[in-house]
Amino acid sequence: MKDYSGFLFALSQAPTDLQKARKTPRQARSSATVETIFAATIQVLLGPGPGALTTTRVAKRAGVSVGTLYQYFPNKQALLYAVLQRHLSAFADAVDVAGRELAGAPLEKISQGLVVAFLEARTRDLDASRAIYRLADELDTEVLLTAILQRVRSAVTQLLSSAADARFSDVEAVAQMLCAALSGATRTVLERAEAGSLDVLRIELPVLCHAYLEAASRRPSQATAAAV
Amino acid sequence: MKDYSGFLFALSQAPTDLQKARKTPRQARSSATVETIFAATIQVLLGPGPGALTTTRVAKRAGVSVGTLYQYFPNKQALLYAVLQRHLSAFADAVDVAGRELAGAPLEKISQGLVVAFLEARTRDLDASRAIYRLADELDTEVLLTAILQRVRSAVTQLLSSAADARFSDVEAVAQMLCAALSGATRTVLERAEAGSLDVLRIELPVLCHAYLEAASRRPSQATAAAV
DNA sequence: ACCTGAACACCGTTCAAGT
DNA sequence: ACCTGAACACCGTTCAAGT
């Protein structure tokens, strides 16, 4: 019987293990170390690329030993997970802020503002964003992404409920559909590097967003009763 | 100087290398081997899971040795790439077929049909689809995805141009936006395993699709002139 | 309280030897 | 013309030893 313990450990990482650092830094010195490791991870991602993202390389770039890295992150996935988490939280924050600013506005303004907020949030640090998102599917990000999606979706639900000139028979479903279209469309563009496709999005997305919201608010209430 | 040749080879795989098998099977026996390897890959993906997807394990499952696997695929990525390619081609085929069937119909019917085609195509073999898409970002799928997107987009462009009751000032941009929203929304749902979200999509997506197409066809022609 | 880095099991890939 | 599987370099992770 061979010793698979290390391997199985790596495979069985439940999201719980991924979400928290192995050890919370208690001294200024060590929390600085964590910051340095985060920065080094992104640098390696942008420089040598995702294929060259090894724990040893990140540690070297950060100026620490591998052992130190593993003091704060139980495994490589946890490190990447933490990087992704930071990024997504910033995104959800941006949607929250936009929601508060747009509350009570008419649909037209809400559509415009929402699209701008989405595009702006996901276009900041474009290269880093691309690299980080590309990493997302290598991890078990189910839990994290679901949580972020929930935050964004409820912010949008609240915003839609507050609209000055519309009522929705099933705000939840409309918010879900809108978030899926917005984030999906944004993501599709982020992943491909096509020049100009961002411009198309900037013009077309508000049209799509507004047209859908108008149609959804005009609709009689039993239409979506069957949906969750 | 250490020997990095193996490592660098693996890193530097250009899409060209990923797209074709190292050796084209010439005998019935060997093309059957390739089929078996494909099947084994999906089985491992669905059974032990993506974390356990090693070339050795795939080979064992397929009943061949690793060496044999490497006779047909230059590396692990190429294998996964081929699996993804098959899947995406089937998807593009489905959109093509739908486009031909719907040509000349009114917008309302086109919207409905397009959504059904998208959902149906991406819901067939749902588990395998999920597993395969989750793999996509680990590979360098830029070229492949762009090509498939192009096929789908031009099928949609043609379809929209054929609409019985509408003209678009910038069909290309509208098709691009529509494809981004459709595939993005579909993907978002596929990735999360939320119960009922597929039902929401089935009801809301045609509404969104139709509302946007109506709005876009009513729009004066200079609106999207600046976009590519 | 934090850091180091050699050591270990595993993985991707090759290639000499087989049918 | 195709297959085999031991061998090799590299990677993730650990842990005894240091400050």
Short mmCIF file of C-alpha atoms (C1' of nucleotides) in Angstrom, two decimals:
data_model
loop_
_atom_site.label_atom_id
_atom_site.label_comp_id
_atom_site.label_asym_id
_atom_site.label_seq_id
_atom_site.Cartn_x
_atom_site.Cartn_y
_atom_site.Cartn_z
CA MET A 1 0.00 0.00 0.00
CA LYS A 2 1.52 3.25 -1.11
CA ASP A 3 1.18 6.44 0.82
CA TYR A 4 -1.45 8.52 -0.92
CA SER A 5 -2.12 10.77 2.04
CA GLY A 6 -0.54 13.86 0.50
CA PHE A 7 -2.31 13.36 -2.78
CA LEU A 8 -5.68 12.62 -1.25
CA PHE A 9 -5.34 15.61 0.99
CA ALA A 10 -4.85 17.83 -2.02
CA LEU A 11 -7.85 16.29 -3.77
CA SER A 12 -10.26 16.37 -0.90
CA GLN A 13 -9.86 20.04 -0.06
CA ALA A 14 -13.37 21.10 0.88
CA PRO A 15 -14.25 24.73 0.15
CA THR A 16 -14.05 25.32 3.88
CA ASP A 17 -10.34 24.65 3.78
CA LEU A 18 -9.94 26.87 0.78
CA GLN A 19 -11.71 29.80 2.32
CA LYS A 20 -9.57 30.44 5.30
CA ALA A 21 -5.86 30.75 5.67
CA ARG A 22 -4.19 28.00 7.63
CA LYS A 23 -2.95 30.54 10.13
CA THR A 24 -4.06 34.07 10.80
CA PRO A 25 -1.14 36.45 10.80
CA ARG A 26 -0.74 38.03 14.21
CA GLN A 27 2.25 40.22 13.68
CA ALA A 28 2.76 43.07 11.27
CA ARG A 29 5.68 41.20 9.74
CA SER A 30 3.63 38.18 8.72
CA SER A 31 0.57 39.98 7.37
CA ALA A 32 3.03 41.87 5.20
CA THR A 33 4.30 38.47 4.06
CA VAL A 34 0.79 37.49 2.97
CA GLU A 35 0.43 40.73 1.03
CA THR A 36 3.75 40.07 -0.66
CA ILE A 37 2.63 36.56 -1.59
CA PHE A 38 -0.60 37.88 -3.11
CA ALA A 39 1.33 40.42 -5.15
CA ALA A 40 3.86 37.81 -6.24
CA THR A 41 1.07 35.48 -7.38
CA ILE A 42 -0.40 38.13 -9.66
CA GLN A 43 3.03 39.06 -10.96
CA VAL A 44 3.81 35.47 -11.89
CA LEU A 45 0.38 35.17 -13.47
CA LEU A 46 0.97 38.24 -15.63
CA GLY A 47 4.63 37.56 -16.35
CA PRO A 48 5.61 33.92 -16.84
CA GLY A 49 1.91 33.05 -17.13
CA PRO A 50 -0.53 30.61 -15.55
CA GLY A 51 1.39 27.58 -16.83
CA ALA A 52 4.40 28.67 -14.83
CA LEU A 53 2.48 29.37 -11.66
CA THR A 54 4.16 27.04 -9.20
CA THR A 55 4.27 27.49 -5.46
CA THR A 56 8.06 27.52 -5.53
CA ARG A 57 8.10 30.27 -8.13
CA VAL A 58 5.58 32.39 -6.26
CA ALA A 59 7.55 31.96 -3.04
CA LYS A 60 10.81 32.91 -4.74
CA ARG A 61 9.19 35.96 -6.31
CA ALA A 62 7.84 36.97 -2.93
CA GLY A 63 11.27 36.53 -1.42
CA VAL A 64 10.26 33.81 1.02
CA SER A 65 10.66 30.05 1.12
CA VAL A 66 7.96 27.58 0.08
CA GLY A 67 7.55 26.58 3.67
CA THR A 68 6.51 30.10 4.58
CA LEU A 69 3.91 30.12 1.84
CA TYR A 70 2.46 26.90 3.18
CA GLN A 71 2.22 28.45 6.62
CA TYR A 72 -0.50 30.76 5.39
CA PHE A 73 -2.16 28.69 2.70
CA PRO A 74 -2.84 24.97 3.17
CA ASN A 75 -2.25 24.34 -0.51
CA LYS A 76 -1.87 25.97 -3.90
CA GLN A 77 -5.61 26.06 -4.53
CA ALA A 78 -6.20 27.95 -1.31
CA LEU A 79 -3.76 30.61 -2.45
CA LEU A 80 -5.46 31.04 -5.81
CA TYR A 81 -8.83 30.90 -4.12
CA ALA A 82 -7.85 33.78 -1.85
CA VAL A 83 -6.67 35.85 -4.82
CA LEU A 84 -9.95 35.21 -6.64
CA GLN A 85 -11.94 36.00 -3.53
CA ARG A 86 -10.37 39.44 -3.15
CA HIS A 87 -11.11 40.19 -6.76
CA LEU A 88 -14.74 39.09 -6.65
CA SER A 89 -15.45 40.90 -3.40
CA ALA A 90 -14.29 44.14 -4.96
CA PHE A 91 -16.69 43.46 -7.83
CA ALA A 92 -19.67 42.82 -5.56
CA ASP A 93 -18.80 45.97 -3.60
CA ALA A 94 -18.94 48.00 -6.80
CA VAL A 95 -22.41 46.68 -7.66
CA ASP A 96 -23.59 47.42 -4.13
CA VAL A 97 -22.40 51.02 -4.37
CA ALA A 98 -24.01 51.49 -7.78
CA GLY A 99 -27.25 50.04 -6.45
CA ARG A 100 -27.38 52.53 -3.61
CA GLU A 101 -26.67 55.43 -5.94
CA LEU A 102 -29.34 54.41 -8.45
CA ALA A 103 -32.06 53.49 -5.97
CA GLY A 104 -35.40 55.03 -6.89
CA ALA A 105 -34.36 56.06 -10.38
CA PRO A 106 -36.40 55.25 -13.50
CA LEU A 107 -35.66 52.08 -15.49
CA GLU A 108 -33.77 53.88 -18.20
CA LYS A 109 -31.32 55.34 -15.72
CA ILE A 110 -31.05 52.07 -13.80
CA SER A 111 -30.23 50.18 -16.98
CA GLN A 112 -27.52 52.63 -17.95
CA GLY A 113 -26.03 52.77 -14.48
CA LEU A 114 -26.04 49.03 -13.97
CA VAL A 115 -24.27 48.37 -17.23
CA VAL A 116 -21.68 51.04 -16.53
CA ALA A 117 -21.07 49.63 -13.06
CA PHE A 118 -20.65 46.08 -14.38
CA LEU A 119 -18.35 47.12 -17.19
CA GLU A 120 -16.34 49.47 -15.05
CA ALA A 121 -15.87 46.97 -12.24
CA ARG A 122 -14.81 44.20 -14.55
CA THR A 123 -12.57 46.35 -16.68
CA ARG A 124 -10.44 47.77 -13.89
CA ASP A 125 -7.03 46.13 -14.04
CA LEU A 126 -8.12 44.37 -17.17
CA ASP A 127 -5.07 42.15 -17.57
CA ALA A 128 -5.11 40.98 -13.98
CA SER A 129 -8.86 40.39 -14.22
CA ARG A 130 -8.47 38.22 -17.28
CA ALA A 131 -5.70 36.19 -15.71
CA ILE A 132 -7.59 35.71 -12.47
CA TYR A 133 -10.85 34.74 -14.12
CA ARG A 134 -9.07 32.27 -16.32
CA LEU A 135 -7.85 30.62 -13.16
CA ALA A 136 -11.30 30.42 -11.62
CA ASP A 137 -12.39 27.19 -13.20
CA GLU A 138 -9.33 25.29 -12.11
CA LEU A 139 -10.46 25.70 -8.55
CA ASP A 140 -13.53 24.51 -6.81
CA THR A 141 -15.13 27.92 -6.84
CA GLU A 142 -18.71 26.74 -6.59
CA VAL A 143 -19.25 28.10 -3.10
CA LEU A 144 -17.41 31.36 -3.61
CA LEU A 145 -19.05 32.21 -6.92
CA THR A 146 -22.49 31.31 -5.62
CA ALA A 147 -22.02 33.62 -2.65
CA ILE A 148 -20.85 36.52 -4.81
CA LEU A 149 -23.63 35.94 -7.33
CA GLN A 150 -26.10 36.01 -4.44
CA ARG A 151 -24.79 39.35 -3.22
CA VAL A 152 -24.93 40.87 -6.68
CA ARG A 153 -28.33 39.40 -7.39
CA SER A 154 -29.93 40.71 -4.21
CA ALA A 155 -28.41 44.14 -4.80
CA VAL A 156 -30.00 44.11 -8.26
CA THR A 157 -33.32 42.82 -6.88
CA GLN A 158 -33.47 45.68 -4.41
CA LEU A 159 -32.55 48.17 -7.09
CA LEU A 160 -35.25 46.93 -9.44
CA SER A 161 -37.86 46.99 -6.68
CA SER A 162 -37.00 50.62 -6.08
CA ALA A 163 -37.52 51.71 -9.68
CA ALA A 164 -39.56 54.92 -9.98
CA ASP A 165 -41.53 53.90 -13.06
CA ALA A 166 -42.02 50.13 -12.92
CA ARG A 167 -43.27 47.14 -10.94
CA PHE A 168 -42.21 43.56 -11.61
CA SER A 169 -44.41 40.55 -11.03
CA ASP A 170 -41.37 38.39 -10.25
CA VAL A 171 -38.42 40.60 -9.37
CA GLU A 172 -36.29 37.66 -8.30
CA ALA A 173 -36.50 35.95 -11.66
CA VAL A 174 -35.93 39.20 -13.54
CA ALA A 175 -32.89 40.02 -11.43
CA GLN A 176 -31.54 36.54 -11.97
CA MET A 177 -31.96 36.76 -15.71
CA LEU A 178 -30.45 40.23 -15.83
CA CYS A 179 -27.41 39.25 -13.78
CA ALA A 180 -26.86 36.16 -15.90
CA ALA A 181 -27.00 38.18 -19.11
CA LEU A 182 -24.82 40.99 -17.76
CA SER A 183 -22.13 38.89 -16.17
CA GLY A 184 -22.21 36.32 -18.94
CA ALA A 185 -21.89 38.91 -21.67
CA THR A 186 -19.16 40.74 -19.80
CA ARG A 187 -17.31 37.53 -19.19
CA THR A 188 -17.52 36.42 -22.79
CA VAL A 189 -15.87 39.65 -23.82
CA LEU A 190 -13.24 39.52 -21.11
CA GLU A 191 -12.17 36.06 -22.11
CA ARG A 192 -11.68 36.79 -25.76
CA ALA A 193 -9.29 39.60 -26.54
CA GLU A 194 -11.18 40.95 -29.55
CA ALA A 195 -10.58 44.62 -30.17
CA GLY A 196 -13.75 46.67 -30.28
CA SER A 197 -16.02 44.07 -28.74
CA LEU A 198 -15.99 46.08 -25.54
CA ASP A 199 -17.29 49.08 -27.51
CA VAL A 200 -20.12 47.01 -28.93
CA LEU A 201 -21.00 45.95 -25.41
CA ARG A 202 -20.98 49.51 -24.16
CA ILE A 203 -23.56 50.50 -26.76
CA GLU A 204 -25.67 47.36 -27.03
CA LEU A 205 -25.79 46.20 -23.43
CA PRO A 206 -27.83 49.18 -22.13
CA VAL A 207 -30.27 48.68 -25.01
CA LEU A 208 -30.65 45.00 -24.20
CA CYS A 209 -30.90 45.70 -20.50
CA HIS A 210 -33.54 48.41 -20.86
CA ALA A 211 -35.60 46.57 -23.47
CA TYR A 212 -35.75 43.50 -21.28
CA LEU A 213 -36.70 45.41 -18.15
CA GLU A 214 -39.45 47.27 -20.01
CA ALA A 215 -40.81 44.02 -21.39
CA ALA A 216 -40.61 42.28 -18.02
CA SER A 217 -42.38 45.10 -16.18
CA ARG A 218 -45.22 45.15 -18.72
CA ARG A 219 -45.81 41.43 -18.33
CA PRO A 220 -48.86 40.08 -16.43
CA SER A 221 -48.04 38.43 -13.12
CA GLN A 222 -48.77 34.76 -13.73
CA ALA A 223 -46.19 34.40 -16.48
CA THR A 224 -43.32 33.36 -14.26
CA ALA A 225 -45.30 31.78 -11.48
CA ALA A 226 -43.96 28.33 -12.27
CA ALA A 227 -40.32 29.38 -11.93
CA VAL A 228 -38.46 29.23 -8.63
CA MET B 1 22.08 23.88 -16.63
CA LYS B 2 19.21 21.57 -15.94
CA ASP B 3 17.21 19.91 -18.63
CA TYR B 4 13.96 21.82 -18.93
CA SER B 5 13.14 20.57 -22.40
CA GLY B 6 10.24 18.41 -21.30
CA PHE B 7 8.78 21.13 -19.18
CA LEU B 8 9.22 23.88 -21.72
CA PHE B 9 7.72 21.68 -24.36
CA ALA B 10 4.61 21.27 -22.28
CA LEU B 11 4.40 25.01 -21.64
CA SER B 12 5.00 26.16 -25.16
CA GLN B 13 2.29 24.09 -26.81
CA ALA B 14 0.90 26.41 -29.44
CA PRO B 15 -2.77 25.92 -30.32
CA THR B 16 -1.59 24.40 -33.56
CA ASP B 17 -0.13 21.50 -31.66
CA LEU B 18 -3.25 21.18 -29.60
CA GLN B 19 -5.56 21.06 -32.53
CA LYS B 20 -4.33 18.02 -34.30
CA ALA B 21 -3.48 14.59 -33.10
CA ARG B 22 0.17 13.67 -33.22
CA LYS B 23 -0.59 10.82 -35.53
CA THR B 24 -3.64 10.17 -37.66
CA PRO B 25 -4.96 6.68 -37.08
CA ARG B 26 -4.74 4.65 -40.28
CA GLN B 27 -6.11 1.36 -39.18
CA ALA B 28 -9.49 0.50 -37.76
CA ARG B 29 -7.81 -0.79 -34.63
CA SER B 30 -6.16 2.51 -33.78
CA SER B 31 -9.07 4.82 -34.49
CA ALA B 32 -11.02 2.59 -32.16
CA THR B 33 -8.26 3.21 -29.62
CA VAL B 34 -8.76 6.95 -29.93
CA GLU B 35 -12.49 6.55 -29.41
CA THR B 36 -11.84 4.48 -26.33
CA ILE B 37 -9.48 7.15 -25.00
CA PHE B 38 -12.10 9.85 -25.52
CA ALA B 39 -14.71 7.79 -23.72
CA ALA B 40 -12.29 6.99 -20.90
CA THR B 41 -11.48 10.69 -20.45
CA ILE B 42 -15.13 11.59 -19.97
CA GLN B 43 -15.64 8.63 -17.65
CA VAL B 44 -12.74 9.69 -15.45
CA LEU B 45 -14.05 13.27 -15.51
CA LEU B 46 -17.49 12.18 -14.36
CA GLY B 47 -16.32 9.50 -11.94
CA PRO B 48 -13.14 10.28 -10.00
CA GLY B 49 -13.46 13.91 -11.13
CA PRO B 50 -11.24 16.52 -12.76
CA GLY B 51 -8.72 16.47 -9.94
CA ALA B 52 -8.03 12.82 -10.64
CA LEU B 53 -7.72 13.25 -14.37
CA THR B 54 -4.20 11.97 -14.99
CA THR B 55 -2.93 10.56 -18.25
CA THR B 56 -2.05 7.30 -16.54
CA ARG B 57 -5.55 6.95 -15.15
CA VAL B 58 -7.18 7.71 -18.49
CA ALA B 59 -4.93 5.19 -20.21
CA LYS B 60 -5.68 2.54 -17.63
CA ARG B 61 -9.42 3.16 -17.93
CA ALA B 62 -9.12 2.90 -21.69
CA GLY B 63 -7.22 -0.35 -21.33
CA VAL B 64 -4.06 0.88 -23.03
CA SER B 65 -0.67 2.00 -21.79
CA VAL B 66 0.32 5.64 -21.35
CA GLY B 67 2.67 5.32 -24.28
CA THR B 68 -0.24 4.53 -26.55
CA LEU B 69 -2.13 7.59 -25.38
CA TYR B 70 0.89 9.74 -26.20
CA GLN B 71 1.01 8.27 -29.68
CA TYR B 72 -2.23 10.06 -30.52
CA PHE B 73 -2.01 13.15 -28.34
CA PRO B 74 1.23 15.11 -27.92
CA ASN B 75 0.30 15.97 -24.36
CA LYS B 76 -2.48 16.01 -21.82
CA GLN B 77 -3.77 19.40 -22.95
CA ALA B 78 -4.15 18.17 -26.52
CA LEU B 79 -6.31 15.34 -25.29
CA LEU B 80 -8.59 17.65 -23.32
CA TYR B 81 -8.58 20.10 -26.20
CA ALA B 82 -9.83 17.40 -28.55
CA VAL B 83 -12.59 16.45 -26.14
CA LEU B 84 -13.67 20.09 -25.87
CA GLN B 85 -13.49 20.53 -29.63
CA ARG B 86 -15.89 17.67 -30.26
CA HIS B 87 -18.29 19.11 -27.77
CA LEU B 88 -18.22 22.65 -29.14
CA SER B 89 -18.54 21.53 -32.74
CA ALA B 90 -21.72 19.70 -31.87
CA PHE B 91 -22.99 22.91 -30.31
CA ALA B 92 -22.20 25.05 -33.36
CA ASP B 93 -23.85 22.42 -35.58
CA ALA B 94 -27.03 22.69 -33.54
CA VAL B 95 -27.15 26.48 -33.94
CA ASP B 96 -26.55 26.13 -37.69
CA VAL B 97 -29.45 23.73 -38.03
CA ALA B 98 -31.75 25.95 -35.99
CA GLY B 99 -30.74 28.93 -38.11
CA ARG B 100 -31.70 27.15 -41.32
CA GLU B 101 -35.03 26.07 -39.91
CA LEU B 102 -35.92 29.54 -38.65
CA ALA B 103 -34.74 31.55 -41.68
CA GLY B 104 -37.33 34.07 -42.83
CA ALA B 105 -39.48 33.80 -39.72
CA PRO B 106 -40.65 36.83 -37.72
CA LEU B 107 -38.60 38.07 -34.76
CA GLU B 108 -40.84 36.53 -32.18
CA LYS B 109 -40.40 33.08 -33.65
CA ILE B 110 -36.67 33.59 -34.17
CA SER B 111 -36.21 34.59 -30.54
CA GLN B 112 -38.07 31.58 -29.27
CA GLY B 113 -36.31 29.18 -31.61
CA LEU B 114 -32.84 30.54 -30.91
CA VAL B 115 -33.25 30.28 -27.18
CA VAL B 116 -34.60 26.76 -27.44
CA ALA B 117 -31.70 25.76 -29.68
CA PHE B 118 -29.12 27.24 -27.32
CA LEU B 119 -30.64 25.69 -24.24
CA GLU B 120 -31.24 22.35 -25.86
CA ALA B 121 -27.74 22.12 -27.29
CA ARG B 122 -26.09 23.04 -24.03
CA THR B 123 -28.31 20.88 -21.89
CA ARG B 124 -27.79 17.62 -23.74
CA ASP B 125 -25.57 15.39 -21.61
CA LEU B 126 -25.71 18.02 -18.92
CA ASP B 127 -23.21 16.40 -16.56
CA ALA B 128 -20.64 15.81 -19.26
CA SER B 129 -21.17 19.36 -20.53
CA ARG B 130 -20.54 20.83 -17.12
CA ALA B 131 -17.40 18.78 -16.62
CA ILE B 132 -16.05 19.63 -20.04
CA TYR B 133 -16.74 23.35 -19.78
CA ARG B 134 -15.13 23.47 -16.39
CA LEU B 135 -12.02 22.10 -18.05
CA ALA B 136 -12.03 24.69 -20.81
CA ASP B 137 -10.19 27.43 -18.97
CA GLU B 138 -7.31 25.22 -18.00
CA LEU B 139 -6.40 24.95 -21.63
CA ASP B 140 -5.40 27.56 -24.10
CA THR B 141 -8.77 27.57 -25.79
CA GLU B 142 -8.55 31.07 -27.20
CA VAL B 143 -8.32 29.92 -30.82
CA LEU B 144 -10.90 27.17 -30.57
CA LEU B 145 -13.48 29.24 -28.73
CA THR B 146 -13.03 32.18 -31.08
CA ALA B 147 -13.60 29.95 -34.09
CA ILE B 148 -16.74 28.39 -32.63
CA LEU B 149 -18.04 31.78 -31.53
CA GLN B 150 -17.47 33.03 -35.07
CA ARG B 151 -19.48 30.17 -36.54
CA VAL B 152 -22.34 30.71 -34.13
CA ARG B 153 -22.25 34.47 -34.58
CA SER B 154 -22.39 34.36 -38.35
CA ALA B 155 -25.23 31.83 -38.24
CA VAL B 156 -27.12 34.25 -36.01
CA THR B 157 -26.25 37.23 -38.24
CA GLN B 158 -27.66 35.44 -41.26
CA LEU B 159 -30.74 34.44 -39.32
CA LEU B 160 -31.39 38.00 -38.14
CA SER B 161 -30.90 39.39 -41.65
CA SER B 162 -33.56 36.99 -42.88
CA ALA B 163 -36.21 38.09 -40.38
CA ALA B 164 -39.61 38.63 -41.98
CA ASP B 165 -40.58 41.66 -39.91
CA ALA B 166 -37.40 43.56 -39.12
CA ARG B 167 -34.27 45.28 -40.44
CA PHE B 168 -31.22 46.02 -38.34
CA SER B 169 -28.90 48.96 -38.87
CA ASP B 170 -25.95 46.99 -37.56
CA VAL B 171 -26.71 43.29 -37.67
CA GLU B 172 -23.16 42.32 -36.78
CA ALA B 173 -23.20 44.22 -33.51
CA VAL B 174 -26.69 42.98 -32.65
CA ALA B 175 -25.70 39.39 -33.36
CA GLN B 176 -22.59 39.79 -31.26
CA MET B 177 -24.53 41.20 -28.33
CA LEU B 178 -27.18 38.52 -28.64
CA CYS B 179 -24.67 35.67 -28.74
CA ALA B 180 -22.79 37.10 -25.77
CA ALA B 181 -25.97 37.37 -23.73
CA LEU B 182 -27.25 33.94 -24.77
CA SER B 183 -24.06 32.00 -24.30
CA GLY B 184 -23.08 33.96 -21.22
CA ALA B 185 -26.41 33.44 -19.54
CA THR B 186 -26.47 29.77 -20.48
CA ARG B 187 -22.97 29.30 -19.21
CA THR B 188 -23.62 31.03 -15.92
CA VAL B 189 -26.45 28.62 -15.29
CA LEU B 190 -24.49 25.57 -16.40
CA GLU B 191 -21.66 26.36 -14.04
CA ARG B 192 -23.76 26.73 -10.95
CA ALA B 193 -25.90 23.76 -10.08
CA GLU B 194 -28.86 25.75 -8.77
CA ALA B 195 -32.14 23.94 -9.07
CA GLY B 196 -34.77 25.86 -10.96
CA SER B 197 -32.44 28.40 -12.52
CA LEU B 198 -32.77 26.58 -15.81
CA ASP B 199 -36.54 27.06 -15.62
CA VAL B 200 -36.11 30.77 -15.03
CA LEU B 201 -33.88 30.92 -18.08
CA ARG B 202 -36.41 29.07 -20.18
CA ILE B 203 -39.05 31.67 -19.41
CA GLU B 204 -36.99 34.85 -19.16
CA LEU B 205 -34.46 34.35 -21.93
CA PRO B 206 -36.99 34.49 -24.82
CA VAL B 207 -38.44 37.67 -23.29
CA LEU B 208 -35.01 39.26 -23.05
CA CYS B 209 -34.07 38.08 -26.50
CA HIS B 210 -37.22 39.36 -28.15
CA ALA B 211 -37.31 42.68 -26.28
CA TYR B 212 -33.73 43.40 -27.31
CA LEU B 213 -34.27 42.49 -30.95
CA GLU B 214 -37.37 44.67 -31.14
CA ALA B 215 -35.51 47.58 -29.58
CA ALA B 216 -32.49 47.10 -31.84
CA SER B 217 -34.58 46.94 -35.00
CA ARG B 218 -36.48 50.12 -34.09
CA ARG B 219 -33.27 52.04 -33.56
CA PRO B 220 -32.05 54.65 -36.08
CA SER B 221 -29.00 53.64 -38.07
CA GLN B 222 -26.26 55.93 -36.76
CA ALA B 223 -26.49 54.66 -33.21
CA THR B 224 -23.90 51.93 -33.53
CA ALA B 225 -21.80 53.47 -36.27
CA ALA B 226 -18.82 53.94 -33.94
CA ALA B 227 -18.67 50.27 -32.99
CA VAL B 228 -16.63 47.73 -34.92
"C1'" DA C 1 6.16 33.40 16.34
"C1'" DC C 2 7.95 32.87 12.17
"C1'" DC C 3 11.08 31.14 8.65
"C1'" DT C 4 14.10 27.65 5.89
"C1'" DG C 5 14.90 24.11 2.33
"C1'" DA C 6 16.00 19.21 1.66
"C1'" DA C 7 13.05 15.19 1.19
"C1'" DC C 8 8.99 12.51 -0.54
"C1'" DA C 9 5.11 10.93 -3.36
"C1'" DC C 10 2.97 11.85 -7.45
"C1'" DC C 11 2.39 13.46 -12.38
"C1'" DG C 12 3.46 14.37 -17.37
"C1'" DT C 13 6.25 12.75 -20.90
"C1'" DT C 14 9.78 9.89 -23.34
"C1'" DC C 15 12.03 6.10 -25.61
"C1'" DA C 16 14.15 1.58 -26.06
"C1'" DA C 17 12.26 -2.68 -26.67
"C1'" DG C 18 8.57 -5.55 -28.13
"C1'" DT C 19 4.46 -7.67 -31.46
"C1'" DA D 1 1.96 -0.04 -37.65
"C1'" DC D 2 1.04 -0.14 -33.20
"C1'" DC D 3 1.79 -1.06 -28.33
"C1'" DT D 4 4.35 -1.45 -23.61
"C1'" DG D 5 6.06 0.36 -19.18
"C1'" DA D 6 10.28 1.62 -16.65
"C1'" DA D 7 12.80 5.93 -16.34
"C1'" DC D 8 13.33 11.05 -15.84
"C1'" DA D 9 12.46 15.89 -14.68
"C1'" DC D 10 9.35 18.60 -12.40
"C1'" DC D 11 5.67 19.93 -8.99
"C1'" DG D 12 2.96 20.15 -4.56
"C1'" DT D 13 3.51 19.48 0.15
"C1'" DT D 14 5.80 18.31 4.64
"C1'" DC D 15 8.64 18.58 8.67
"C1'" DA D 16 12.87 18.69 11.34
"C1'" DA D 17 15.81 22.24 12.28
"C1'" DG D 18 16.72 27.03 12.81
"C1'" DT D 19 16.07 32.45 14.45
#
